[in-house]
Each structure stands twice: as structure tokens, then as C-alpha cells.
Amino acid sequence: MHQLAAGNKPELSASIVVVEKLVKRFGHFTALSDVNLSVGAGEKIVLCGPSGSGKSTLIRCINHIEKHDGGRIVVDGVELTDRMTDVNSIRREVGMVFQSFNLFPHLSIVENCMLAPMKVRGLSRAEAQERAIGLLRKVRIHDQADKYPGQLSGGQQQRVAIARALCMQPKIMLFDEPTSALDPEMVKEVLDTMVELARDGMTMVCVTHEMGFAREIADRVVFMDRGTIVEEADPETFFRAPCTERAKDFLGQIIH
Amino acid sequence: MNSLDFSIALQAWPYLWSGLLFSLALTAVAFVVGLVLGTCLALVQHFEVPVIGRLVRGYVALMRSIPLILVLFWFFFLVPIVLGHLGGNGRPVPIGATWTAFITFGLFEAAYYSEIIRVGLRAVNRGQFEACQALALSTFDTYRSVILPQVLRVASPIILSQTIILFQDTSLVYVLSLTDLLGAASKLAQLNGRLVEMYLVIAVVYLAISSAASQCVASLRKRYAIAGMRR
């Protein structure tokens, strides 16, 4: 059945994430209505839009932190249903970075990175540690490996959160406003890490208002408003000549 | 003049000591059973398990709203009758005062510890659960490795105060004619008429043990403190 659907839409077969006619409601409030999005392997997408537009909800649906009410989501060939086997097989392949880092405060930096690979991927302690140190080195924070999250700055914590997600060797990374909770002087170190990750070929969906970052790495900018996708374009086109009024208003507000 | 004579307490020390050991054993068992069972009860409520969650809520509310001494009586008189009916012949099956004490204290304290853990669970930031979900951790690993360690750390001062109250409450076993520290002291006091000395001595023992427990937990907390984590 799913193969048939994929056969009808050959343009989606290379997609790692396919979202079709997605609907999400919170009580009577419709957060997402009829959203379609496909993400190709290696593609970098920046989601932007005013607050309450549904961009965070959309990426939180992709790894089932929010349960969708209608439509379908297929990640890496597996359709997201309520069955926990499907949910966890998808979550294993989808890394997520949160606005508020959400590191585990009672575990050291390196333990934060080792927990899921050991429990979920079945790595030995030594393997998990080696992988964790390697990725902490990549985000340039390996010298803090034995400290605890509370001892690190916000920017450092967010880089650890990125390393923690990468330790699961995900096929796609979701970023939910990763720099919004940071002091301005720490935004750059996190964005630099994300740019590096993008250059390594990671598939990324980023909710962010960092337009410089969007310009630099995005293959596509997706603009959302009131629970729908209003406009999709490559960053040059989107920033230079947005075609909808709502996108123009939004850009006018954030670029001052 | 009738001056204070503490030598009597010294002579009777072996008897007081066995009473104290009973108090400590009861406290230890009730602490372990209460905390483990209480954590399970808290989790059942936290997960809103249908039917069972409500039953647990009712159980906790009941235990917390009646005096411990009454629960002790209930268990002592009712459980043998219930066991008799379950056994089929309807004749009460006595379980003895000691078993009654250990079982009652374990079950009673579980209700109090479960409230502490339940509130602690609600205090954990939602982001912690979401991070576990995003990392595909199973529910078991989420609670075992991430949520409960944080809850127990944050709740440890309240768990300690509850345990000190528990230690003092063990003196209620006198209603079952068991000899704990207080029971031993009052029996001696009645024999030799040295009530004031006896009650002064055991007050000091209770004080010493309770404050030693506080000190001990404080130093454990310091030793296992996590830098930068709110306590």
C-alpha cells in the first residue's frame, strides 16, 4: 500500500521525510492544516514564520513529540503511526535540538552523550564513550566532557545538545529555534557548529529566525503562517523577492 | 531529697539497646519498603493507569487521612480475619505483632513517600521528557536513568524529614505490646520508678539519632552534589 503510494509519486522516492496533508489541532485551535513538505536526503530546509505559525509544531510532529491528527508522515520509508515500534524506529533516525537545550542536569557532558547510544543502539560503554568524545571534539567542547550541564554557558550547552543528538548517528537533524534562548554573543558559536554540520552533508530542518544562517546554508526556505505553508523558495529568491504579502510583512519585521 | 539518678539507665542499657535495635530495624524496613512501593504507587498515578491509578489515589488518600495508630489496630485485628476468610475455614489466622508492625509501617509509609515522589515527578521539566523521546529512550530507561534520579535528588530533603518522622513514629508499636526504644524505657520506668531519668535518656537518644541522620544526609548530598544543578 505504501509502496504503491510511493510509486505514484516518484519525485518523493528520494525524500527522507514526506509530510502529506498534515493536520494538528490543540483542542479547537488548528495548529497545522493541510501541510505538505518533503525533505530530500542531504537537503537543508529553514522554516520561518511569525510565532504561532506552526513551524515548531511541524517539526515536533516529525518525531512524534506531538501526535498529528490527520494526514501522514513518512520518515525514511516508515510511516509514523501510534505504534511505539514505528515511533521509536523513526526517533532513532531523527535527531532533535531544542530551544532550551534539555540536557540531563544530573549527568556529565560525556554521559549525556553516551546514554542513548548505550540504551537504544546497544553500544558498549567504551564504544559510546569513544563516539561521544569524538563528537564533542567536533563541536569543540571535549575539554569540558567531565563537567555538568549547569557549569556550562548556554552556547556550550547547545553545542553539547547537538553532539548528543549526533551520537545516535541520525539521518536527519531537526532544530527547534536552537539560538533563541541564547545570549547574543553565544549565537554565533552555535550557528557555526550548525553550518559545519550542514557542510558535512547532514539533512537538516531548522526552525530559526537567523536569516544570515538561512542564506548561507539553506537549500530552501519555507515560510509558514497560521498553520499553513505560505511560500517556499530558495533563500536568494525568498529574501530578495518574496511573492506573498505575509512574507514581505514578516521579513520587514525581522530585518528592521 | 529525690535527686536524679541516671545509673539506672546505664544498668538497664542492654534492654534499652534491644529496644533501640527494634526501632531502627522497623525504620529501615519501612523506609526501604515504603520508598520502593511508594515510587511504584507514584508512577502508577503519574501514568494515569486506568482504574488502578484511581485505586492507588484512594489508597494514598485513605492512609494519609487516618492516624497511624488506627492503621496498626486495623492490621492487627482485621488482617487475621481476612486471611482466615481467604483460607476458607473462616478462623482468624494470627500474623503476630512483629509482622503486623513491619507490614503496616511499610504500607503506611509508602503512601507518604508516594506523595513526595509524585510531586517530584510533576516538578521535572517537560523538556527532560521530550529530550528522552527525541533520543528514542524507552519509557523504562527514561524513568530509570533520567527522571527518577533527578526526582530523588530534589526530593531528598523531604524524604529525610519523612524518615525522621517515621523513626519517631515507630514508638507507636507500644499499642501492639512490642518493645521498641520508648517501650523498653517505659517498662523500666514503671519497674524502678525512675520515670524522669528514663524519659530524659531516651529523649537524648532520639535527638542524637535524628540529628546524626540529618548530618549524614547533608554530607551525602554534599558529596554527591552536582555542580550547577539546582538543589
XYZ file of C-alpha atoms in Angstrom:
487
model
C 0.000 0.000 0.000
C 2.729 2.434 0.947
C 4.878 1.254 -1.932
C 2.000 1.891 -4.285
C 1.654 5.427 -2.988
C 5.366 5.975 -3.405
C 5.164 4.536 -6.931
C 2.536 7.101 -7.826
C 4.823 9.901 -6.737
C 8.273 9.078 -7.986
C 9.503 12.573 -7.119
C 9.137 11.684 -3.437
C 11.077 8.436 -3.538
C 14.397 10.141 -2.787
C 12.832 12.035 0.096
C 13.845 11.135 3.595
C 10.870 12.908 5.135
C 7.475 13.178 3.469
C 4.679 15.104 5.122
C 1.288 14.952 3.401
C -1.864 16.872 4.264
C -0.764 17.108 7.871
C -3.341 18.332 10.356
C -2.658 19.090 14.018
C -5.174 20.512 16.439
C -4.828 21.616 20.028
C -8.412 21.459 21.257
C -10.337 23.759 18.950
C -7.229 25.513 17.731
C -5.889 24.223 14.446
C -2.111 24.493 14.625
C -1.424 22.895 11.253
C -3.831 22.498 8.399
C -3.062 20.609 5.226
C 0.714 20.961 5.361
C 2.769 19.237 2.648
C 6.522 19.084 2.799
C 9.157 16.756 1.532
C 12.791 16.794 2.515
C 15.352 15.173 0.259
C 18.400 13.375 1.613
C 21.102 15.940 2.310
C 18.712 18.836 1.926
C 18.758 21.776 4.338
C 15.487 23.480 4.978
C 14.886 26.586 7.038
C 11.389 27.018 8.416
C 10.427 30.518 9.371
C 7.332 32.495 10.120
C 5.706 34.535 12.857
C 5.261 32.992 16.291
C 2.257 30.706 16.449
C 2.557 29.894 12.755
C 3.030 26.190 13.434
C 6.684 25.774 12.456
C 7.765 24.232 15.759
C 4.653 22.075 15.833
C 5.510 20.795 12.352
C 8.972 19.573 13.274
C 7.751 18.215 16.599
C 5.243 16.115 14.638
C 8.054 14.661 12.523
C 9.474 12.765 15.517
C 6.090 12.317 17.170
C 6.687 14.548 20.160
C 3.367 15.957 19.027
C 0.832 13.478 17.736
C -0.711 14.524 14.425
C -4.457 14.372 13.893
C -4.607 13.873 10.149
C -2.538 13.312 7.049
C 0.594 11.218 7.016
C 4.255 11.451 7.862
C 6.795 9.064 6.376
C 10.357 9.159 7.673
C 12.994 7.076 5.957
C 10.331 4.800 4.475
C 8.492 4.198 7.759
C 5.052 5.698 8.207
C 4.515 7.311 11.585
C 1.605 5.684 13.380
C 0.766 5.326 17.049
C 2.604 2.025 17.264
C 5.596 2.500 19.553
C 7.777 0.256 17.355
C 7.273 2.661 14.444
C 7.662 5.727 16.631
C 10.936 4.548 18.136
C 12.356 3.277 14.864
C 11.776 6.774 13.479
C 13.070 8.586 16.549
C 16.307 6.612 16.356
C 16.984 8.162 12.948
C 15.844 11.687 13.777
C 17.992 13.901 15.988
C 16.457 16.915 17.652
C 17.881 20.047 19.207
C 15.621 22.121 21.428
C 15.433 25.810 22.175
C 16.092 25.158 25.873
C 18.855 22.522 25.313
C 17.200 19.971 27.624
C 20.464 18.380 28.684
C 20.195 15.950 31.591
C 21.437 18.014 34.559
C 22.445 15.030 36.704
C 24.726 13.510 34.057
C 28.109 14.810 32.979
C 28.532 16.152 29.462
C 30.014 12.924 28.160
C 27.373 10.819 29.970
C 24.663 12.943 28.372
C 26.078 11.890 25.018
C 26.563 8.218 25.974
C 23.160 7.403 27.457
C 21.019 6.908 24.364
C 23.675 5.159 22.241
C 24.123 2.633 25.056
C 20.455 2.141 25.880
C 18.975 2.421 22.407
C 21.759 1.453 19.993
C 23.243 -1.135 22.333
C 26.774 0.258 22.259
C 29.207 -0.802 24.956
C 30.366 1.808 27.432
C 33.732 2.091 25.731
C 32.233 2.431 22.257
C 29.706 5.014 23.429
C 32.432 6.984 25.175
C 34.688 6.947 22.139
C 31.866 8.147 19.914
C 30.822 10.808 22.435
C 34.335 12.213 22.817
C 34.741 12.234 19.037
C 31.577 14.251 18.524
C 32.272 16.543 21.476
C 35.602 17.251 19.806
C 33.753 18.056 16.606
C 31.677 20.685 18.422
C 34.899 21.796 20.182
C 33.818 21.094 23.715
C 35.657 17.845 24.513
C 37.777 19.548 27.175
C 34.577 20.037 29.213
C 33.472 16.406 28.885
C 33.507 15.689 32.619
C 31.691 18.841 33.677
C 27.963 19.028 34.254
C 25.497 20.993 32.110
C 24.935 23.592 34.846
C 28.603 24.569 34.687
C 28.496 25.458 31.001
C 27.318 28.576 29.197
C 24.171 28.436 27.091
C 26.107 28.282 23.853
C 28.265 25.463 25.153
C 25.201 23.580 26.371
C 23.553 23.879 22.987
C 26.664 22.541 21.259
C 26.613 19.597 23.672
C 22.946 19.068 22.790
C 23.925 18.941 19.117
C 26.687 16.424 19.883
C 24.273 14.359 21.991
C 21.841 14.122 19.082
C 24.654 13.274 16.633
C 25.831 10.407 18.855
C 22.744 8.493 17.725
C 24.041 8.857 14.145
C 20.716 10.219 12.894
C 19.848 10.519 9.218
C 18.196 13.865 9.755
C 18.515 16.628 12.335
C 15.666 18.853 13.488
C 16.474 22.184 15.110
C 13.732 23.947 17.066
C 14.860 27.573 17.424
C 18.287 26.485 18.666
C 19.596 30.008 19.220
C 16.502 31.771 20.567
C 17.317 31.170 24.233
C 20.939 32.270 23.906
C 22.660 35.487 24.807
C 23.589 37.308 21.588
C 27.315 36.670 21.960
C 26.718 32.927 22.008
C 24.560 32.676 18.928
C 27.483 32.550 16.560
C 29.247 29.552 18.102
C 26.069 27.503 17.760
C 25.381 28.677 14.219
C 28.981 27.908 13.237
C 28.518 24.374 14.516
C 25.328 24.041 12.511
C 26.970 25.392 9.368
C 29.738 22.852 9.770
C 27.200 20.095 10.163
C 25.423 21.278 7.022
C 28.704 21.222 5.099
C 29.202 17.600 6.179
C 26.044 16.775 4.267
C 23.578 16.284 7.132
C 19.905 16.557 6.236
C 18.560 19.405 8.342
C 15.246 21.052 9.071
C 15.784 24.204 11.113
C 13.205 26.458 12.675
C 15.129 29.691 13.051
C 14.956 33.412 12.560
C 18.670 33.640 11.809
C 18.376 34.855 8.258
C 22.124 35.052 7.694
C 22.319 31.367 8.530
C 19.392 30.649 6.205
C 21.112 32.454 3.359
C 24.339 30.590 3.971
C 23.172 27.011 4.136
C 19.501 26.628 3.225
C 18.540 24.891 0.004
C 15.007 26.028 0.595
C 13.283 28.498 2.872
C 9.764 27.521 3.883
C 7.621 30.336 5.178
C 4.658 29.434 7.356
C 1.787 31.470 8.689
C -1.333 30.433 10.601
C -0.680 26.751 10.286
C -0.026 26.564 6.581
C 2.945 26.817 4.263
C 2.548 30.120 2.502
C 5.682 30.229 0.449
C 8.669 28.063 -0.453
C 11.703 29.281 -2.334
C 15.480 29.191 -2.454
C 16.886 31.728 0.014
C 18.045 34.236 -2.609
C 14.591 34.466 -4.131
C 12.809 34.424 -0.793
C 14.808 37.249 0.756
C 15.109 39.380 -2.385
C 11.632 38.984 -3.779
C 9.109 37.245 -1.531
C 5.929 36.801 -3.523
C 3.321 36.971 -0.760
C 2.338 39.984 1.310
C 2.564 37.993 4.523
C 6.169 37.012 3.827
C 7.005 40.627 2.988
C 5.490 41.802 6.254
C 7.367 39.159 8.182
C 10.716 39.969 6.590
C 10.099 43.671 7.134
C 9.624 42.987 10.820
C 12.637 40.820 11.423
C 15.156 42.608 9.219
C 14.253 46.067 10.589
C 15.793 14.997 98.516
C 14.966 12.970 95.491
C 17.830 13.790 93.116
C 18.189 12.479 89.571
C 19.876 9.102 89.286
C 20.962 8.109 85.815
C 22.836 4.995 86.888
C 19.627 3.044 86.473
C 19.606 3.799 82.746
C 23.180 2.581 82.485
C 22.379 -0.697 84.210
C 19.366 -1.251 82.010
C 21.260 -0.362 78.872
C 21.165 -3.846 77.245
C 17.377 -3.806 77.420
C 17.166 -0.271 76.029
C 19.647 -1.270 73.338
C 17.475 -4.148 72.137
C 14.539 -1.740 72.046
C 16.581 0.709 70.025
C 17.617 -2.013 67.594
C 13.973 -2.886 67.033
C 13.138 0.783 66.360
C 15.997 1.063 63.890
C 15.112 -2.196 62.132
C 11.490 -1.135 61.795
C 12.557 2.262 60.465
C 14.940 0.687 57.952
C 12.433 -1.845 56.642
C 9.615 0.706 56.478
C 11.962 3.121 54.681
C 13.020 0.618 52.021
C 9.575 -0.927 51.508
C 7.911 2.476 51.705
C 10.235 4.165 49.238
C 10.214 1.351 46.676
C 6.479 0.738 46.923
C 5.799 4.466 47.192
C 7.753 5.106 43.987
C 5.677 2.432 42.229
C 2.452 3.982 43.543
C 3.594 7.412 42.408
C 4.404 6.092 38.927
C 1.032 4.361 38.623
C -0.640 7.701 39.402
C 1.781 9.596 37.178
C 0.987 7.351 34.199
C -2.734 7.639 34.982
C -3.099 3.884 34.626
C -6.841 3.332 34.179
C -8.714 2.026 37.253
C -5.530 1.096 39.136
C -4.442 4.748 39.160
C -7.697 5.705 40.860
C -7.477 2.859 43.336
C -3.960 3.943 44.248
C -5.079 7.532 44.657
C -7.836 6.363 47.001
C -5.406 4.205 48.965
C -2.955 7.058 49.424
C -5.707 9.475 50.458
C -7.076 6.951 52.977
C -3.699 6.194 54.545
C -2.868 9.867 54.810
C -6.138 10.792 56.449
C -6.229 8.338 59.338
C -3.870 8.125 62.305
C -1.116 5.521 62.113
C -2.193 4.086 65.430
C -5.602 3.255 63.982
C -3.995 1.577 60.954
C -1.916 -0.533 63.325
C -5.067 -1.689 65.105
C -6.803 -2.451 61.840
C -3.998 -4.568 60.578
C -3.587 -6.334 63.866
C -7.263 -7.269 64.197
C -8.583 -7.283 60.641
C -5.829 -8.903 58.587
C -6.039 -12.224 60.524
C -9.807 -12.278 59.891
C -9.364 -11.515 56.198
C -6.666 -14.169 55.916
C -8.970 -16.629 57.665
C -11.725 -15.978 55.126
C -9.279 -16.274 52.261
C -8.009 -19.515 53.746
C -11.558 -20.833 53.621
C -12.293 -22.031 57.142
C -13.139 -18.557 58.445
C -10.988 -18.942 61.515
C -8.657 -15.942 62.066
C -5.030 -16.534 61.147
C -2.900 -14.561 63.596
C 0.137 -12.914 61.973
C 1.714 -11.699 65.168
C 2.565 -8.240 66.421
C 6.022 -8.053 64.821
C 4.798 -8.903 61.326
C 1.884 -6.522 61.809
C 4.296 -3.728 62.674
C 6.615 -4.290 59.709
C 3.796 -4.696 57.183
C 1.774 -1.768 58.483
C 4.684 0.635 58.631
C 5.832 -0.369 55.130
C 2.372 0.117 53.628
C 1.634 3.273 55.599
C 4.920 4.988 54.753
C 4.512 4.007 51.082
C 1.537 6.378 50.947
C 3.615 9.287 52.276
C 6.673 8.579 50.136
C 4.463 8.197 47.073
C 3.117 11.721 47.578
C 6.662 13.072 47.794
C 7.717 11.249 44.624
C 4.511 12.181 42.805
C 5.048 15.879 43.454
C 8.707 15.469 42.480
C 7.706 13.873 39.186
C 5.451 16.798 38.392
C 8.303 19.202 39.081
C 10.541 17.708 36.376
C 10.730 19.985 33.375
C 8.710 18.788 30.372
C 11.805 19.304 28.241
C 13.501 16.398 30.012
C 10.760 14.039 28.851
C 10.901 15.464 25.344
C 14.660 15.038 25.161
C 14.246 11.381 26.142
C 11.588 10.915 23.489
C 13.753 12.551 20.864
C 16.585 10.166 21.760
C 14.210 7.190 21.397
C 14.773 6.115 25.000
C 12.226 3.564 26.191
C 9.828 4.595 28.933
C 11.707 2.352 31.349
C 15.098 3.903 30.546
C 13.583 7.389 30.618
C 12.417 6.964 34.195
C 15.258 4.745 35.369
C 18.135 6.835 34.033
C 16.815 10.364 33.640
C 13.645 11.207 35.535
C 13.817 9.302 38.835
C 17.464 10.180 39.601
C 16.511 13.848 39.330
C 13.343 13.403 41.397
C 15.168 11.567 44.185
C 17.891 14.213 44.317
C 15.448 17.094 44.502
C 13.155 15.305 46.959
C 15.895 14.001 49.260
C 15.429 16.665 51.994
C 11.700 15.922 52.207
C 12.345 12.187 52.108
C 14.748 12.687 55.009
C 12.243 14.612 57.126
C 9.608 11.980 56.443
C 12.071 9.270 57.508
C 12.884 11.071 60.739
C 9.164 11.335 61.456
C 8.929 7.629 60.658
C 11.687 6.864 63.162
C 9.812 8.726 65.869
C 6.510 7.126 64.880
C 7.919 3.647 65.417
C 7.259 4.286 69.114
C 3.560 3.711 68.354
C 4.188 -0.044 68.275
C 3.659 0.036 72.028
C -0.034 -0.468 71.248
C 0.921 -3.900 69.915
C 2.912 -4.599 73.098
C 6.137 -4.587 71.120
C 9.263 -3.341 72.816
C 10.918 -0.550 70.889
C 13.151 2.078 72.485
C 10.288 4.006 74.055
C 8.529 0.794 75.065
C 11.652 -0.522 76.778
C 12.126 2.744 78.623
C 8.569 2.948 79.886
C 8.620 -0.642 81.077
C 11.824 0.027 83.009
C 10.496 3.319 84.318
C 7.429 1.656 85.705
C 9.535 -1.056 87.334
C 12.015 1.222 89.073
C 10.007 4.433 89.352
C 12.714 6.486 87.604
C 10.379 7.957 85.005
C 12.105 11.320 84.564
C 15.583 9.838 84.102
C 14.392 7.208 81.686
C 12.440 9.617 79.514
C 15.305 12.116 79.556
C 17.782 9.464 78.469
C 15.734 8.206 75.568
C 14.866 11.758 74.505
C 18.601 12.326 74.150
C 18.938 9.093 72.165
C 16.113 10.112 69.783
C 17.663 13.555 69.426
C 21.132 12.155 68.769
C 19.944 9.692 66.150
C 17.700 12.166 64.348
C 20.340 14.853 64.152
C 23.001 12.333 63.160
C 20.711 11.228 60.316
C 20.302 14.850 59.180
C 24.058 15.397 59.284
C 24.690 12.188 57.431
C 22.260 13.044 54.641
C 23.615 16.590 54.415
C 27.133 15.288 53.908
C 25.929 12.692 51.402
C 24.170 15.443 49.497
C 27.331 17.482 49.505
C 29.372 14.539 48.329
C 27.000 13.641 45.514
C 26.109 17.236 44.711
C 26.165 18.023 41.050
C 27.804 21.221 40.028
C 25.353 23.688 38.606
C 22.289 21.564 39.355
C 19.629 23.223 41.454
C 19.175 21.522 44.785
